[in-house]
Amino acid sequence: MRPELTLPTGQASSPTDRRLNALLRHLSSSSSSAMDTNNSISPSPTSAFQHDSVFSHVVQAPEDPILGVTVAYNKDPSPVKLNLGVGAYRTEEGKPLVLNVVRKAEQQLVNDRARVKEYLPIIGLAEFNKLSAKLIFGADSPAIQENRITTVQCLSGTGSLRVGAEFLAKHYHQRTIYIPLPTWGNHPKVFTLAGLSVKTYRYYDPATRGLNFQGLLEDLGSAPAGAIVLLHACAHNPTGVDPTLQQWEQIRQLMRSKKLLPFFDSAYQGFASGSLDADAQSVRMFVADGGECLAAQSYAKNMGLYGERVGALSIVCKTADVAGKVESQLKLVIRPMYSNPPIHGASIVAAILRDRNLYSEWTIELKAMADRIISMRHQLYDALRARGTPGDWSHIIKQIGMFTFTGLNSKQVTFMTKEYHIYMTSDGRISMAGLSSKTVPHLADAIHAAVTRVV
Ligand code: KET
């Protein structure tokens, strides 16, 4: 007897199923001897015959707390909607900005017929790495001159953090990393998945809307010797609160005395003050003392290269010999992860950093972005004062960088989204870079209503 090969009855209603059944009838009438001897053909678990997915147990994951805000914003048909979620710069017209200097560098790249699309080395574009180290550590950094730093091109800030964390999990004696409370929402996930164990140190004081410096010193003071400490180089996300230079110096002394290992996240160099050098001061203080540290750099914000995914990880070591060995191990981390990094964004950055004119043009455009954000802070502050909105809003003008940590609670945020179509993260963070003179009054109205109507 021939095996009866059809899809289960009652389920062959779709055209695809009907075509499959026709194929099966054909196969069973003209079946080969192999089929005759093999009487029972049962569908394999992954075959088209099976109706239940092998992935049917997979549960729906929540949207990302930051990038999910954009997903919700995109679905809203309202003409007055405003996306203040993700930290991405917008012009006064509310449009994404490609820097002029980036356009020029790209044109140069396109015009250069000698350029090819070969794979980069595992650690990326050598010139980009050299220039990135100079940018963050300073052109005159003794650590650079002594070849004590290894710099590898990675996939923007996130990729640099991840590669650094994977390296530490494999080669460093302490697996605990202390991150500030609060911090960028992706930090705990990046570090945990890399194999580190995440603990927090006190950072922000909601009562003063400023730094909890005492709490920070106590928590780092009681961390186990050798623990890794994640530090935001400048423009702390989400709070917009940075230590003063004197406080940085105290943090440095404490960390060095306890042999804590600094891991800097530098995603906003130039965005805090408008000056690339001033915003790298914290990192440079730690390098100047001759000690070791890691730094993850991102060009997403300061060059507006968000989607190009261009960044760098530097590991500052005691000697050139150690740095060389560390670099050899970084290659072993990167090769099985993504093999080697993309060429385009790094070439843009290298073209800008190597050329005196393009570099100075970049600093002017960067300062203009930082200044526009500062002006948005003043306009929002003035608009709330003009409305007599209850509360002290001076933190809006005191905080630094791309974000204002408003102090609005999640219920008030939900209210503002529902009633005013204003999209922001549920912790009350707003991206000042997403505001413009035109949209400030709408945001001020929304905050005023939220504060006076929602507890
Ligand atoms: N570190 C910090 C502190 C940070 O805010 C971001 C991005 C990154 C690293 C990573 O950026 P990358 O694009 O990988 O270079 N923050 C914004 C975007 C995001 O969440 O991805 C944000 O907080 O809105």
CSV table of C-alpha atoms and ligand atoms in Angstrom, one decimal:
chain,number,residue,atom,x,y,z
A,1,MET,CA,0.0,0.0,0.0
A,2,ARG,CA,1.2,3.5,-0.8
A,3,PRO,CA,1.5,5.9,2.0
A,4,GLU,CA,-1.2,8.5,2.1
A,5,LEU,CA,0.6,11.8,1.8
A,6,THR,CA,-1.7,14.8,2.4
A,7,LEU,CA,-1.8,17.6,4.8
A,8,PRO,CA,-4.3,17.0,7.7
A,9,THR,CA,-7.9,17.4,6.5
A,10,GLY,CA,-9.7,20.6,7.1
A,11,GLN,CA,-6.4,22.5,7.1
A,12,ALA,CA,-5.7,22.5,3.4
A,13,SER,CA,-7.7,25.6,2.6
A,14,SER,CA,-5.1,28.1,1.6
A,15,PRO,CA,-3.8,28.1,-2.0
A,16,THR,CA,-0.4,27.2,-0.7
A,17,ASP,CA,-1.8,24.2,1.2
A,18,ARG,CA,-3.7,23.1,-1.9
A,19,ARG,CA,-0.6,23.4,-4.1
A,20,LEU,CA,1.3,21.3,-1.5
A,21,ASN,CA,-1.4,18.6,-1.5
A,22,ALA,CA,-1.4,18.4,-5.3
A,23,LEU,CA,2.4,18.0,-5.1
A,24,LEU,CA,2.0,15.3,-2.5
A,25,ARG,CA,-0.6,13.4,-4.6
A,26,HIS,CA,1.7,13.5,-7.6
A,27,LEU,CA,4.6,12.3,-5.5
A,28,SER,CA,2.6,9.4,-4.0
A,29,SER,CA,1.3,8.2,-7.4
A,30,SER,CA,4.7,8.3,-9.1
A,31,SER,CA,6.7,7.5,-6.0
A,32,SER,CA,10.2,5.9,-6.2
A,33,SER,CA,11.1,2.6,-4.8
A,34,ALA,CA,12.7,4.4,-1.9
A,35,MET,CA,9.3,5.6,-1.0
A,36,ASP,CA,7.7,2.2,-1.4
A,37,THR,CA,10.2,0.7,1.0
A,38,ASN,CA,9.9,3.6,3.4
A,39,ASN,CA,6.2,3.4,4.2
A,40,SER,CA,5.9,6.0,6.9
A,41,ILE,CA,7.0,9.5,6.1
A,42,SER,CA,6.4,11.6,9.1
A,43,PRO,CA,6.8,15.4,8.9
A,44,SER,CA,10.0,16.6,10.5
A,45,PRO,CA,9.5,19.1,13.3
A,46,THR,CA,10.6,21.9,11.0
A,47,SER,CA,8.7,20.9,7.9
A,48,ALA,CA,6.0,22.8,6.2
A,49,PHE,CA,3.5,20.0,7.4
A,50,GLN,CA,3.7,21.1,10.9
A,51,HIS,CA,1.3,23.8,11.9
A,52,ASP,CA,2.7,24.8,15.3
A,53,SER,CA,5.9,26.8,15.1
A,54,VAL,CA,9.0,25.5,16.8
A,55,PHE,CA,9.2,29.0,18.2
A,56,SER,CA,5.6,29.1,19.5
A,57,HIS,CA,6.8,29.3,23.1
A,58,VAL,CA,8.7,32.6,22.4
A,59,VAL,CA,7.0,35.4,24.3
A,60,GLN,CA,6.5,39.0,23.0
A,61,ALA,CA,9.4,41.1,24.3
A,62,PRO,CA,8.7,44.7,25.4
A,63,GLU,CA,10.0,47.5,23.2
A,64,ASP,CA,13.3,49.1,24.2
A,65,PRO,CA,12.7,51.9,26.8
A,66,ILE,CA,14.4,54.5,24.6
A,67,LEU,CA,14.2,53.3,21.0
A,68,GLY,CA,10.7,52.1,21.6
A,69,VAL,CA,9.6,55.7,22.1
A,70,THR,CA,10.4,56.4,18.5
A,71,VAL,CA,8.3,53.3,17.5
A,72,ALA,CA,5.3,54.7,19.4
A,73,TYR,CA,5.9,58.2,18.0
A,74,ASN,CA,6.0,56.9,14.4
A,75,LYS,CA,2.5,55.3,14.9
A,76,ASP,CA,0.9,58.6,16.1
A,77,PRO,CA,-0.9,60.4,13.2
A,78,SER,CA,-1.2,63.7,15.2
A,79,PRO,CA,0.3,66.7,13.4
A,80,VAL,CA,1.5,68.2,16.7
A,81,LYS,CA,3.4,65.2,17.9
A,82,LEU,CA,6.9,65.7,19.3
A,83,ASN,CA,9.6,63.1,19.7
A,84,LEU,CA,11.8,64.0,22.7
A,85,GLY,CA,12.8,60.4,23.4
A,86,VAL,CA,16.0,59.3,21.7
A,87,GLY,CA,19.0,61.5,22.0
A,88,ALA,CA,19.3,62.6,18.4
A,89,TYR,CA,20.0,66.2,17.2
A,90,ARG,CA,17.3,68.0,15.3
A,91,THR,CA,17.5,71.4,13.6
A,92,GLU,CA,15.2,74.4,14.4
A,93,GLU,CA,12.9,73.0,11.7
A,94,GLY,CA,12.8,69.7,13.6
A,95,LYS,CA,14.8,67.8,10.9
A,96,PRO,CA,17.8,65.5,11.4
A,97,LEU,CA,21.1,67.2,10.5
A,98,VAL,CA,23.9,66.0,8.3
A,99,LEU,CA,26.8,68.2,9.1
A,100,ASN,CA,28.3,70.2,6.2
A,101,VAL,CA,31.7,68.9,7.0
A,102,VAL,CA,30.4,65.4,6.8
A,103,ARG,CA,28.9,66.1,3.4
A,104,LYS,CA,32.3,67.5,2.2
A,105,ALA,CA,34.2,64.5,3.6
A,106,GLU,CA,31.8,62.1,1.9
A,107,GLN,CA,32.2,64.0,-1.4
A,108,GLN,CA,36.0,63.6,-1.1
A,109,LEU,CA,35.6,59.9,-0.6
A,110,VAL,CA,33.2,59.5,-3.5
A,111,ASN,CA,35.6,61.4,-5.8
A,112,ASP,CA,38.6,59.3,-4.9
A,113,ARG,CA,38.5,56.5,-7.5
A,114,ALA,CA,41.4,54.8,-5.8
A,115,ARG,CA,39.1,53.9,-2.8
A,116,VAL,CA,38.0,50.3,-2.6
A,117,LYS,CA,35.6,48.3,-0.5
A,118,GLU,CA,38.0,45.7,0.8
A,119,TYR,CA,37.7,44.4,4.4
A,120,LEU,CA,39.3,46.6,7.0
A,121,PRO,CA,41.7,44.8,9.5
A,122,ILE,CA,40.0,43.3,12.5
A,123,ILE,CA,40.7,46.4,14.6
A,124,GLY,CA,39.5,48.8,11.8
A,125,LEU,CA,41.1,51.8,10.1
A,126,ALA,CA,44.5,52.5,11.5
A,127,GLU,CA,44.4,56.2,10.9
A,128,PHE,CA,41.0,56.5,12.4
A,129,ASN,CA,42.2,54.8,15.5
A,130,LYS,CA,45.2,57.0,15.9
A,131,LEU,CA,43.2,60.2,15.4
A,132,SER,CA,40.4,59.0,17.8
A,133,ALA,CA,43.0,58.5,20.5
A,134,LYS,CA,44.3,62.0,19.9
A,135,LEU,CA,40.8,63.4,20.1
A,136,ILE,CA,40.0,62.0,23.5
A,137,PHE,CA,43.4,61.9,25.2
A,138,GLY,CA,44.8,65.1,23.7
A,139,ALA,CA,47.4,65.5,20.9
A,140,ASP,CA,50.2,65.9,23.5
A,141,SER,CA,49.2,62.9,25.6
A,142,PRO,CA,52.4,61.2,27.0
A,143,ALA,CA,50.5,57.9,26.9
A,144,ILE,CA,50.1,58.2,23.2
A,145,GLN,CA,53.7,59.1,22.7
A,146,GLU,CA,54.8,56.1,24.8
A,147,ASN,CA,52.5,53.8,22.7
A,148,ARG,CA,50.8,52.7,25.9
A,149,ILE,CA,47.3,52.9,24.3
A,150,THR,CA,45.6,50.4,22.1
A,151,THR,CA,42.7,51.8,20.1
A,152,VAL,CA,40.3,49.7,18.1
A,153,GLN,CA,37.5,50.8,15.8
A,154,CYS,CA,34.2,49.4,17.0
A,155,LEU,CA,30.5,49.8,16.2
A,156,SER,CA,29.8,53.2,17.7
A,157,GLY,CA,29.6,53.7,21.5
A,158,THR,CA,27.6,50.6,22.2
A,159,GLY,CA,29.9,48.3,20.3
A,160,SER,CA,32.9,49.8,22.0
A,161,LEU,CA,31.4,49.3,25.4
A,162,ARG,CA,30.6,45.7,24.5
A,163,VAL,CA,34.0,44.8,23.2
A,164,GLY,CA,35.7,46.4,26.2
A,165,ALA,CA,33.4,44.5,28.6
A,166,GLU,CA,34.0,41.2,26.8
A,167,PHE,CA,37.7,41.8,27.0
A,168,LEU,CA,37.5,42.5,30.8
A,169,ALA,CA,35.3,39.5,31.4
A,170,LYS,CA,37.9,37.3,29.8
A,171,HIS,CA,41.1,38.9,31.0
A,172,TYR,CA,40.6,41.0,34.1
A,173,HIS,CA,40.6,39.6,37.6
A,174,GLN,CA,37.5,41.5,38.8
A,175,ARG,CA,34.2,40.9,37.1
A,176,THR,CA,32.2,43.5,39.0
A,177,ILE,CA,31.3,46.7,37.3
A,178,TYR,CA,29.8,49.7,39.2
A,179,ILE,CA,27.5,51.9,37.1
A,180,PRO,CA,25.9,55.2,38.2
A,181,LEU,CA,22.3,55.2,39.5
A,182,PRO,CA,20.6,56.1,37.2
A,183,THR,CA,22.5,55.6,33.9
A,184,TRP,CA,21.9,55.0,30.2
A,185,GLY,CA,19.4,52.2,30.1
A,186,ASN,CA,21.5,50.0,27.9
A,187,HIS,CA,24.5,49.9,30.2
A,188,PRO,CA,23.3,47.1,32.5
A,189,LYS,CA,22.3,44.9,29.6
A,190,VAL,CA,25.6,45.4,27.7
A,191,PHE,CA,27.7,44.6,30.7
A,192,THR,CA,25.6,41.7,32.0
A,193,LEU,CA,25.5,40.0,28.6
A,194,ALA,CA,29.3,40.4,28.3
A,195,GLY,CA,29.7,38.4,31.5
A,196,LEU,CA,30.2,41.1,34.1
A,197,SER,CA,28.3,41.4,37.2
A,198,VAL,CA,26.6,44.8,37.5
A,199,LYS,CA,26.3,46.9,40.7
A,200,THR,CA,25.3,50.5,41.1
A,201,TYR,CA,26.8,53.5,42.9
A,202,ARG,CA,24.8,56.5,44.0
A,203,TYR,CA,25.0,59.4,41.6
A,204,TYR,CA,21.9,61.6,41.4
A,205,ASP,CA,20.0,63.2,44.2
A,206,PRO,CA,16.3,63.8,43.3
A,207,ALA,CA,15.9,66.2,46.2
A,208,THR,CA,18.6,68.6,44.9
A,209,ARG,CA,18.4,67.5,41.3
A,210,GLY,CA,22.2,67.5,41.5
A,211,LEU,CA,25.0,65.2,42.2
A,212,ASN,CA,24.9,63.0,45.3
A,213,PHE,CA,28.6,63.4,45.7
A,214,GLN,CA,28.8,62.1,49.3
A,215,GLY,CA,26.8,58.9,48.3
A,216,LEU,CA,29.1,58.5,45.2
A,217,LEU,CA,32.3,58.6,47.4
A,218,GLU,CA,30.8,56.3,50.0
A,219,ASP,CA,29.7,53.7,47.4
A,220,LEU,CA,33.0,53.7,45.5
A,221,GLY,CA,34.9,53.8,48.8
A,222,SER,CA,33.3,50.5,49.8
A,223,ALA,CA,33.6,48.8,46.4
A,224,PRO,CA,35.9,45.8,46.4
A,225,ALA,CA,39.5,46.6,45.3
A,226,GLY,CA,40.0,46.3,41.6
A,227,ALA,CA,36.3,46.7,40.7
A,228,ILE,CA,35.5,48.3,37.4
A,229,VAL,CA,33.7,51.7,37.5
A,230,LEU,CA,31.7,53.0,34.6
A,231,LEU,CA,32.0,56.8,34.4
A,232,HIS,CA,30.2,59.1,31.9
A,233,ALA,CA,33.1,61.3,30.6
A,234,CYS,CA,30.7,64.3,30.3
A,235,ALA,CA,27.0,65.2,29.9
A,236,HIS,CA,25.8,62.3,32.1
A,237,ASN,CA,22.8,60.5,30.6
A,238,PRO,CA,20.0,60.8,31.7
A,239,THR,CA,20.6,63.3,34.5
A,240,GLY,CA,22.6,66.0,32.7
A,241,VAL,CA,24.6,66.3,36.0
A,242,ASP,CA,28.4,66.2,35.9
A,243,PRO,CA,30.9,66.4,38.7
A,244,THR,CA,33.0,69.6,38.8
A,245,LEU,CA,36.7,69.4,38.0
A,246,GLN,CA,37.5,69.4,41.8
A,247,GLN,CA,35.0,66.6,42.3
A,248,TRP,CA,36.5,64.6,39.5
A,249,GLU,CA,39.9,65.1,41.1
A,250,GLN,CA,38.5,63.6,44.4
A,251,ILE,CA,37.0,60.7,42.5
A,252,ARG,CA,40.3,60.1,40.7
A,253,GLN,CA,42.2,60.0,44.0
A,254,LEU,CA,39.7,57.7,45.6
A,255,MET,CA,39.6,55.3,42.7
A,256,ARG,CA,43.4,55.2,42.3
A,257,SER,CA,43.8,54.6,46.0
A,258,LYS,CA,41.3,51.7,45.9
A,259,LYS,CA,42.7,50.4,42.6
A,260,LEU,CA,39.3,50.7,40.9
A,261,LEU,CA,39.5,50.5,37.1
A,262,PRO,CA,37.9,53.4,35.3
A,263,PHE,CA,35.9,52.6,32.2
A,264,PHE,CA,34.8,55.9,30.5
A,265,ASP,CA,31.8,56.2,28.3
A,266,SER,CA,32.3,59.2,26.1
A,267,ALA,CA,29.2,59.6,23.9
A,268,TYR,CA,28.9,63.4,24.0
A,269,GLN,CA,32.4,64.9,23.6
A,270,GLY,CA,31.8,68.5,22.5
A,271,PHE,CA,28.1,68.4,23.2
A,272,ALA,CA,28.4,69.4,26.9
A,273,SER,CA,30.4,72.6,26.7
A,274,GLY,CA,30.8,73.0,22.9
A,275,SER,CA,34.5,72.4,23.4
A,276,LEU,CA,36.1,69.0,22.6
A,277,ASP,CA,39.0,69.5,24.9
A,278,ALA,CA,36.9,70.7,27.9
A,279,ASP,CA,34.6,67.7,27.6
A,280,ALA,CA,37.6,65.3,27.7
A,281,GLN,CA,39.0,66.7,30.9
A,282,SER,CA,37.8,64.0,33.1
A,283,VAL,CA,39.4,61.3,31.0
A,284,ARG,CA,42.6,63.2,30.6
A,285,MET,CA,43.0,63.6,34.4
A,286,PHE,CA,42.9,59.8,34.8
A,287,VAL,CA,45.4,59.3,32.0
A,288,ALA,CA,47.8,62.0,33.3
A,289,ASP,CA,48.4,60.1,36.5
A,290,GLY,CA,50.0,57.2,34.6
A,291,GLY,CA,47.3,54.7,35.6
A,292,GLU,CA,45.3,52.4,33.4
A,293,CYS,CA,41.7,52.9,32.1
A,294,LEU,CA,39.3,52.2,29.2
A,295,ALA,CA,37.4,54.6,27.1
A,296,ALA,CA,34.5,54.0,24.7
A,297,GLN,CA,34.0,56.8,22.1
A,298,SER,CA,31.0,57.4,19.9
A,299,TYR,CA,30.8,59.7,16.9
A,300,ALA,CA,27.0,59.3,16.7
A,301,LYS,CA,26.2,62.6,18.4
A,302,ASN,CA,29.2,64.9,17.9
A,303,MET,CA,29.5,64.2,14.2
A,304,GLY,CA,25.9,63.3,13.7
A,305,LEU,CA,27.0,59.8,12.4
A,306,TYR,CA,24.3,57.9,14.3
A,307,GLY,CA,23.5,55.3,11.6
A,308,GLU,CA,27.1,54.9,10.5
A,309,ARG,CA,27.9,53.1,13.7
A,310,VAL,CA,31.4,54.5,14.2
A,311,GLY,CA,33.3,54.6,17.5
A,312,ALA,CA,36.4,53.4,19.2
A,313,LEU,CA,37.6,51.6,22.2
A,314,SER,CA,40.9,52.6,23.8
A,315,ILE,CA,42.7,50.7,26.6
A,316,VAL,CA,45.4,52.7,28.3
A,317,CYS,CA,48.0,50.4,29.7
A,318,LYS,CA,51.2,50.8,31.8
A,319,THR,CA,53.6,49.9,29.0
A,320,ALA,CA,53.7,49.5,25.2
A,321,ASP,CA,54.4,45.8,25.6
A,322,VAL,CA,51.2,45.2,27.6
A,323,ALA,CA,49.2,47.4,25.2
A,324,GLY,CA,50.4,45.2,22.3
A,325,LYS,CA,49.3,42.0,24.0
A,326,VAL,CA,45.9,43.6,25.0
A,327,GLU,CA,45.4,44.5,21.3
A,328,SER,CA,46.1,41.0,20.2
A,329,GLN,CA,43.4,39.7,22.6
A,330,LEU,CA,40.9,42.4,21.5
A,331,LYS,CA,41.2,40.9,18.0
A,332,LEU,CA,40.1,37.6,19.4
A,333,VAL,CA,37.1,39.2,20.9
A,334,ILE,CA,36.1,41.1,17.7
A,335,ARG,CA,36.8,38.4,15.0
A,336,PRO,CA,34.0,36.0,16.1
A,337,MET,CA,31.6,38.8,16.9
A,338,TYR,CA,31.5,40.8,13.6
A,339,SER,CA,34.9,40.0,12.0
A,340,ASN,CA,35.8,43.6,11.3
A,341,PRO,CA,34.1,47.0,11.4
A,342,PRO,CA,32.5,48.9,8.5
A,343,ILE,CA,34.7,51.2,6.4
A,344,HIS,CA,32.5,54.2,5.5
A,345,GLY,CA,31.9,56.0,8.7
A,346,ALA,CA,35.5,55.6,9.9
A,347,SER,CA,36.7,57.0,6.6
A,348,ILE,CA,34.5,60.1,7.1
A,349,VAL,CA,35.8,60.7,10.6
A,350,ALA,CA,39.4,60.2,9.5
A,351,ALA,CA,39.0,62.6,6.6
A,352,ILE,CA,37.7,65.3,9.0
A,353,LEU,CA,40.1,64.7,11.9
A,354,ARG,CA,43.2,64.7,9.6
A,355,ASP,CA,42.5,67.9,7.7
A,356,ARG,CA,43.0,71.2,9.6
A,357,ASN,CA,40.3,73.1,7.7
A,358,LEU,CA,37.6,70.3,8.0
A,359,TYR,CA,38.5,69.9,11.7
A,360,SER,CA,38.0,73.5,12.5
A,361,GLU,CA,34.8,73.6,10.4
A,362,TRP,CA,33.6,70.6,12.5
A,363,THR,CA,34.3,72.3,15.8
A,364,ILE,CA,32.2,75.3,14.6
A,365,GLU,CA,29.3,73.1,13.6
A,366,LEU,CA,29.5,71.2,16.9
A,367,LYS,CA,29.5,74.3,18.9
A,368,ALA,CA,26.4,75.5,17.0
A,369,MET,CA,24.6,72.3,17.9
A,370,ALA,CA,25.6,72.6,21.6
A,371,ASP,CA,24.6,76.3,21.6
A,372,ARG,CA,21.2,75.6,20.1
A,373,ILE,CA,20.5,73.0,22.9
A,374,ILE,CA,21.6,75.5,25.5
A,375,SER,CA,19.2,78.1,24.0
A,376,MET,CA,16.4,75.5,24.1
A,377,ARG,CA,17.1,75.1,27.8
A,378,HIS,CA,16.6,78.9,28.4
A,379,GLN,CA,13.5,79.1,26.2
A,380,LEU,CA,11.8,76.2,28.0
A,381,TYR,CA,12.8,77.6,31.4
A,382,ASP,CA,11.4,81.0,30.5
A,383,ALA,CA,8.2,79.5,29.1
A,384,LEU,CA,7.5,77.6,32.4
A,385,ARG,CA,8.3,80.7,34.4
A,386,ALA,CA,5.9,82.7,32.2
A,387,ARG,CA,3.1,80.2,32.9
A,388,GLY,CA,3.8,80.2,36.6
A,389,THR,CA,4.2,76.4,36.5
A,390,PRO,CA,4.6,75.3,40.1
A,391,GLY,CA,8.1,74.1,41.1
A,392,ASP,CA,11.7,75.2,40.7
A,393,TRP,CA,12.8,74.6,37.1
A,394,SER,CA,16.3,76.0,37.4
A,395,HIS,CA,17.7,72.5,36.8
A,396,ILE,CA,16.6,72.9,33.2
A,397,ILE,CA,19.3,75.5,32.7
A,398,LYS,CA,21.8,74.0,35.1
A,399,GLN,CA,21.9,70.5,33.5
A,400,ILE,CA,24.5,69.7,30.8
A,401,GLY,CA,24.3,68.1,27.5
A,402,MET,CA,21.6,66.7,25.4
A,403,PHE,CA,19.0,65.8,28.1
A,404,THR,CA,17.0,67.4,30.8
A,405,PHE,CA,16.0,65.1,33.6
A,406,THR,CA,12.8,67.0,34.3
A,407,GLY,CA,11.7,65.3,37.5
A,408,LEU,CA,8.3,64.5,35.9
A,409,ASN,CA,7.0,61.0,37.0
A,410,SER,CA,5.9,58.2,34.8
A,411,LYS,CA,2.2,59.1,35.2
A,412,GLN,CA,2.8,62.6,34.1
A,413,VAL,CA,4.8,61.4,31.2
A,414,THR,CA,1.9,59.1,30.2
A,415,PHE,CA,-0.5,62.0,30.5
A,416,MET,CA,1.7,64.2,28.3
A,417,THR,CA,1.9,61.5,25.6
A,418,LYS,CA,-1.8,60.9,25.7
A,419,GLU,CA,-3.0,64.5,25.8
A,420,TYR,CA,-0.3,66.4,24.1
A,421,HIS,CA,1.4,63.7,21.8
A,422,ILE,CA,4.7,64.4,23.4
A,423,TYR,CA,7.0,61.4,23.4
A,424,MET,CA,9.7,60.9,26.0
A,425,THR,CA,11.2,58.2,28.2
A,426,SER,CA,9.1,57.2,31.2
A,427,ASP,CA,11.8,58.4,33.6
A,428,GLY,CA,11.0,62.0,32.7
A,429,ARG,CA,14.0,62.5,30.5
A,430,ILE,CA,13.6,64.9,27.5
A,431,SER,CA,16.0,65.2,24.7
A,432,MET,CA,16.5,69.0,24.4
A,433,ALA,CA,18.0,68.5,21.0
A,434,GLY,CA,14.5,67.5,19.7
A,435,LEU,CA,13.0,70.9,20.7
A,436,SER,CA,12.8,74.0,18.6
A,437,SER,CA,11.5,77.6,19.3
A,438,LYS,CA,8.3,76.6,17.6
A,439,THR,CA,7.7,73.6,19.8
A,440,VAL,CA,8.8,75.0,23.2
A,441,PRO,CA,5.3,76.5,23.9
A,442,HIS,CA,3.6,73.2,23.3
A,443,LEU,CA,6.0,71.4,25.6
A,444,ALA,CA,5.6,74.1,28.3
A,445,ASP,CA,1.8,73.8,28.1
A,446,ALA,CA,2.1,70.0,28.5
A,447,ILE,CA,4.4,70.2,31.4
A,448,HIS,CA,2.2,72.9,33.1
A,449,ALA,CA,-0.9,70.7,32.6
A,450,ALA,CA,0.9,67.6,33.8
A,451,VAL,CA,2.3,69.2,37.0
A,452,THR,CA,-1.0,70.9,37.9
A,453,ARG,CA,-3.3,68.0,37.0
A,454,VAL,CA,-1.5,64.8,37.6
A,455,VAL,CA,0.2,63.9,40.9
B,1,KET,N1,26.6,55.8,25.9
B,1,KET,C1,25.7,56.7,26.3
B,1,KET,C2,25.8,57.4,27.6
B,1,KET,C3,24.6,57.0,25.4
B,1,KET,O1,23.7,57.9,25.9
B,1,KET,C4,24.5,56.3,24.2
B,1,KET,C5,23.3,56.6,23.3
B,1,KET,C6,25.5,55.4,23.8
B,1,KET,C7,26.5,55.2,24.7
B,1,KET,C8,25.5,54.7,22.6
B,1,KET,O2,25.4,55.4,21.4
B,1,KET,P1,25.9,54.8,20.0
B,1,KET,O3,24.8,55.2,19.1
B,1,KET,O4,26.0,53.3,20.2
B,1,KET,O5,27.2,55.4,19.7
B,1,KET,N2,22.2,57.1,23.8
B,1,KET,C9,21.1,57.5,23.0
B,1,KET,C10,20.6,56.6,22.0
B,1,KET,C11,20.4,55.2,22.4
B,1,KET,O6,19.8,54.9,23.4
B,1,KET,O7,20.8,54.3,21.7
B,1,KET,C12,19.9,57.8,24.0
B,1,KET,O8,20.1,57.7,25.2
B,1,KET,O9,18.9,58.3,23.6
